[in-house]
GROMACS .gro file of C-alpha atoms in nm:
model
  216
    1GLY     CA    1   0.186  -5.330  14.488
    2PRO     CA    2   0.541  -5.306  14.481
    3ILE     CA    3   0.772  -5.156  14.703
    4LYS     CA    4   1.057  -4.981  14.514
    5ASN     CA    5   1.112  -5.291  14.273
    6LYS     CA    6   0.947  -5.409  13.964
    7PRO     CA    7   0.669  -5.666  13.987
    8LEU     CA    8   0.654  -5.996  13.758
    9VAL     CA    9   0.405  -6.105  13.509
   10LEU     CA   10   0.376  -6.494  13.571
   11PRO     CA   11   0.296  -6.732  13.244
   12ASP     CA   12  -0.050  -6.761  13.325
   13GLY     CA   13  -0.083  -6.352  13.366
   14THR     CA   14  -0.059  -6.340  13.727
   15LEU     CA   15   0.083  -6.010  13.866
   16LEU     CA   16   0.320  -6.077  14.165
   17SER     CA   17   0.462  -5.808  14.349
   18GLY     CA   18   0.732  -5.796  14.600
   19SER     CA   19   0.632  -5.553  14.914
   20SER     CA   20   0.741  -5.490  15.265
   21ARG     CA   21   0.616  -5.285  15.575
   22GLU     CA   22   0.890  -5.055  15.768
   23ALA     CA   23   0.781  -5.054  16.154
   24GLU     CA   24   0.953  -5.154  16.443
   25ARG     CA   25   1.054  -5.446  16.260
   26TRP     CA   26   1.094  -5.450  15.870
   27THR     CA   27   0.877  -5.733  15.720
   28VAL     CA   28   0.865  -5.874  15.346
   29HIS     CA   29   0.558  -5.987  15.200
   30PHE     CA   30   0.389  -6.031  14.828
   31GLU     CA   31   0.091  -5.927  14.657
   32ARG     CA   32  -0.086  -6.149  14.387
   33SER     CA   33  -0.351  -6.023  14.123
   34PRO     CA   34  -0.487  -6.266  13.912
   35ASP     CA   35  -0.721  -6.033  13.725
   36GLY     CA   36  -0.478  -5.755  13.615
   37GLY     CA   37  -0.475  -5.570  13.930
   38ARG     CA   38  -0.851  -5.560  14.000
   39SER     CA   39  -0.828  -5.767  14.313
   40TRP     CA   40  -0.492  -5.873  14.509
   41GLU     CA   41  -0.400  -6.158  14.768
   42GLU     CA   42  -0.122  -6.075  15.003
   43VAL     CA   43   0.099  -6.394  15.110
   44GLU     CA   44   0.383  -6.353  15.361
   45PRO     CA   45   0.679  -6.569  15.430
   46PRO     CA   46   0.676  -6.777  15.743
   47PRO     CA   47   0.851  -6.573  16.058
   48ALA     CA   48   1.194  -6.575  16.028
   49PRO     CA   49   1.340  -6.421  16.399
   50GLY     CA   50   1.642  -6.213  16.354
   51ILE     CA   51   1.611  -6.116  16.009
   52ASP     CA   52   1.459  -5.751  15.931
   53ALA     CA   53   1.425  -5.705  15.543
   54ILE     CA   54   1.268  -5.498  15.299
   55GLN     CA   55   1.212  -5.435  14.923
   56PRO     CA   56   1.234  -5.781  14.767
   57SER     CA   57   1.330  -5.817  14.391
   58LEU     CA   58   1.177  -6.129  14.205
   59LEU     CA   59   1.400  -6.386  14.018
   60THR     CA   60   1.256  -6.680  13.796
   61HIS     CA   61   1.425  -7.034  13.829
   62GLY     CA   62   1.185  -7.204  13.576
   63GLY     CA   63   0.882  -7.466  13.656
   64GLY     CA   64   0.722  -7.203  13.898
   65ARG     CA   65   1.023  -7.169  14.107
   66LEU     CA   66   1.069  -6.814  14.201
   67GLN     CA   67   1.310  -6.646  14.448
   68ALA     CA   68   1.306  -6.288  14.622
   69VAL     CA   69   1.644  -6.126  14.736
   70GLY     CA   70   1.660  -5.771  14.880
   71ARG     CA   71   1.791  -5.529  15.183
   72SER     CA   72   1.809  -5.657  15.537
   73ARG     CA   73   1.940  -5.505  15.847
   74GLN     CA   74   2.169  -5.754  15.909
   75GLY     CA   75   2.461  -5.670  15.691
   76ARG     CA   76   2.348  -5.937  15.418
   77LEU     CA   77   2.104  -5.975  15.151
   78PHE     CA   78   1.792  -6.181  15.228
   79SER     CA   79   1.672  -6.439  15.000
   80THR     CA   80   1.345  -6.629  15.039
   81TRP     CA   81   1.218  -6.899  14.784
   82SER     CA   82   0.864  -7.025  14.641
   83GLU     CA   83   0.825  -7.367  14.476
   84ASP     CA   84   0.433  -7.267  14.382
   85ALA     CA   85   0.462  -6.955  14.164
   86GLY     CA   86   0.442  -6.739  14.477
   87LEU     CA   87   0.143  -6.875  14.632
   88THR     CA   88   0.374  -6.982  14.930
   89TRP     CA   89   0.723  -6.911  15.034
   90SER     CA   90   1.018  -7.027  15.263
   91PRO     CA   91   1.105  -6.833  15.556
   92LEU     CA   92   1.389  -6.590  15.501
   93GLU     CA   93   1.734  -6.675  15.510
   94LEU     CA   94   2.051  -6.482  15.470
   95LEU     CA   95   2.309  -6.521  15.181
   96GLU     CA   96   2.663  -6.481  15.189
   97VAL     CA   97   2.637  -6.140  15.002
   98PRO     CA   98   2.721  -5.807  15.209
   99ASN     CA   99   2.438  -5.529  15.211
  100PRO     CA  100   2.500  -5.231  15.393
  101ASN     CA  101   2.118  -5.156  15.448
  102SER     CA  102   2.080  -4.986  15.093
  103GLY     CA  103   1.846  -5.089  14.831
  104THR     CA  104   1.934  -5.316  14.575
  105ASP     CA  105   1.741  -5.494  14.225
  106ALA     CA  106   1.772  -5.791  14.061
  107VAL     CA  107   1.678  -5.934  13.733
  108SER     CA  108   1.667  -6.306  13.556
  109LEU     CA  109   1.825  -6.271  13.237
  110ALA     CA  110   1.702  -6.462  12.899
  111ASP     CA  111   1.999  -6.718  12.921
  112GLY     CA  112   1.912  -6.836  13.259
  113ARG     CA  113   2.154  -6.643  13.479
  114HIS     CA  114   2.052  -6.343  13.730
  115LEU     CA  115   2.207  -6.031  13.772
  116LEU     CA  116   2.219  -5.825  14.112
  117VAL     CA  117   2.306  -5.462  14.116
  118TYR     CA  118   2.424  -5.360  14.497
  119ASN     CA  119   2.672  -5.186  14.731
  120PRO     CA  120   2.902  -5.476  14.820
  121THR     CA  121   3.001  -5.347  15.144
  122THR     CA  122   2.856  -5.389  15.528
  123ALA     CA  123   2.743  -5.106  15.747
  124PRO     CA  124   2.872  -5.093  16.091
  125ALA     CA  125   2.641  -5.256  16.331
  126ALA     CA  126   2.431  -5.313  16.012
  127GLU     CA  127   2.256  -4.998  16.059
  128TRP     CA  128   2.151  -4.726  15.786
  129GLY     CA  129   2.441  -4.540  15.664
  130GLY     CA  130   2.658  -4.784  15.571
  131PRO     CA  131   2.908  -4.708  15.242
  132ARG     CA  132   2.704  -4.690  14.950
  133THR     CA  133   3.017  -4.687  14.720
  134PRO     CA  134   3.105  -4.888  14.541
  135LEU     CA  135   2.802  -4.960  14.308
  136SER     CA  136   2.850  -5.315  14.154
  137LEU     CA  137   2.703  -5.610  13.938
  138ALA     CA  138   2.695  -5.942  14.050
  139VAL     CA  139   2.571  -6.267  13.865
  140SER     CA  140   2.448  -6.588  13.995
  141GLY     CA  141   2.344  -6.933  13.812
  142ASP     CA  142   2.159  -7.058  14.103
  143GLY     CA  143   2.046  -6.765  14.293
  144ARG     CA  144   2.260  -6.894  14.615
  145GLN     CA  145   2.627  -6.828  14.524
  146TRP     CA  146   2.687  -6.469  14.365
  147ARG     CA  147   3.016  -6.345  14.183
  148ARG     CA  148   3.103  -5.953  14.170
  149VAL     CA  149   3.169  -5.864  13.831
  150VAL     CA  150   3.147  -5.519  13.743
  151ASP     CA  151   3.213  -5.223  13.946
  152LEU     CA  152   2.951  -4.938  13.813
  153GLU     CA  153   3.089  -4.654  14.028
  154THR     CA  154   3.388  -4.670  14.250
  155GLN     CA  155   3.418  -4.311  14.345
  156PRO     CA  156   3.364  -4.139  14.707
  157GLY     CA  157   2.995  -4.063  14.752
  158GLU     CA  158   2.654  -4.241  14.749
  159TYR     CA  159   2.536  -4.446  14.445
  160SER     CA  160   2.227  -4.611  14.565
  161TYR     CA  161   1.847  -4.708  14.520
  162PRO     CA  162   1.933  -4.906  14.169
  163ALA     CA  163   1.711  -5.040  13.939
  164ILE     CA  164   1.751  -5.314  13.678
  165ILE     CA  165   1.576  -5.477  13.376
  166GLN     CA  166   1.658  -5.645  13.042
  167ALA     CA  167   1.526  -5.516  12.748
  168ALA     CA  168   1.405  -5.716  12.415
  169ASP     CA  169   1.745  -5.666  12.247
  170GLY     CA  170   1.917  -5.829  12.542
  171LEU     CA  171   2.087  -5.540  12.670
  172VAL     CA  172   2.053  -5.457  13.059
  173HIS     CA  173   1.983  -5.126  13.171
  174VAL     CA  174   2.069  -4.990  13.523
  175THR     CA  175   1.965  -4.682  13.681
  176TYR     CA  176   2.038  -4.508  14.000
  177THR     CA  177   2.092  -4.225  14.228
  178TRP     CA  178   2.430  -4.058  14.134
  179ARG     CA  179   2.507  -3.884  14.483
  180ARG     CA  180   2.140  -3.802  14.546
  181GLN     CA  181   2.202  -3.541  14.285
  182ARG     CA  182   2.108  -3.681  13.946
  183ILE     CA  183   1.995  -4.009  13.811
  184ARG     CA  184   2.245  -4.198  13.593
  185HIS     CA  185   2.164  -4.479  13.327
  186ARG     CA  186   2.417  -4.771  13.248
  187VAL     CA  187   2.377  -4.986  12.954
  188VAL     CA  188   2.511  -5.340  13.001
  189ASP     CA  189   2.552  -5.648  12.715
  190PRO     CA  190   2.532  -5.936  12.954
  191ALA     CA  191   2.739  -6.175  12.668
  192CYS     CA  192   3.011  -5.934  12.752
  193LEU     CA  193   3.038  -5.997  13.159
  194PRO     CA  194   3.391  -6.075  13.242
  195ALA     CA  195   3.476  -6.413  13.393
  196GLY     CA  196   3.720  -6.241  13.655
  197GLU     CA  197   3.632  -6.086  13.954
  198ALA     CA  198   3.540  -5.690  13.960
  199SER     CA  199   3.827  -5.548  14.029
  200ALA     CA  200   3.978  -5.613  13.688
  201PHE     CA  201   3.729  -5.491  13.519
  202HIS     CA  202   3.560  -5.108  13.595
  203VAL     CA  203   3.303  -4.946  13.369
  204LYS     CA  204   3.468  -4.625  13.453
  205GLN     CA  205   3.733  -4.703  13.203
  206THR     CA  206   3.500  -4.868  12.938
  207SER     CA  207   3.164  -4.960  12.971
  208ALA     CA  208   3.036  -5.339  13.050
  209ALA     CA  209   2.905  -5.364  12.703
  210GLY     CA  210   3.178  -5.169  12.525
  211VAL     CA  211   2.930  -4.924  12.464
  212PRO     CA  212   2.944  -4.549  12.612
  213PRO     CA  213   2.769  -4.537  12.899
  214GLN     CA  214   2.460  -4.307  12.877
  215GLU     CA  215   2.383  -4.089  13.125
  216GLU     CA  216   2.155  -3.832  13.273
   0.00000   0.00000   0.00000
């Protein structure tokens, strides 16, 4: 089953989970179930020497094309692609998106864009313990180029292990650990995402949707 992030239901009803193992090496794999979870098949991307990765999030690009992105020990997010609805995957590669070895999540929006929630920092020597503030949103049209657009948290502390979904009404919901004390809930209208960079738009002053943030 899934490790941290949500599974995906494909158009044919297949349940696809992004999963991973944490041993001496961190490795990503995927688990497919064509029968509602009664049986499972495990699929692994080809080996990618030098990349240790876990906790993949699944994105859809149409026509059976899928992408997984997530956390790595190499200071950047990893990515892998499938052209056949998750039956096979490409070797892992690193995106030009910083990652301090912290959890991320991502979602494909109804309008075709993709939204990522992450800590846009890099850990010293890419080890655990890199800064987990700020916590931000980035948007992409193709899954390769990501633009940071909203800072959900900017204060000192740890804001981590996020989850993100888009509800039936189009609003995006983000939850995350707030300083390892509470769970915070933010609501974002993707139609109102700013065109500029995140430095000009902080939800601390106003929510991304113009709606007061919903908290614990």
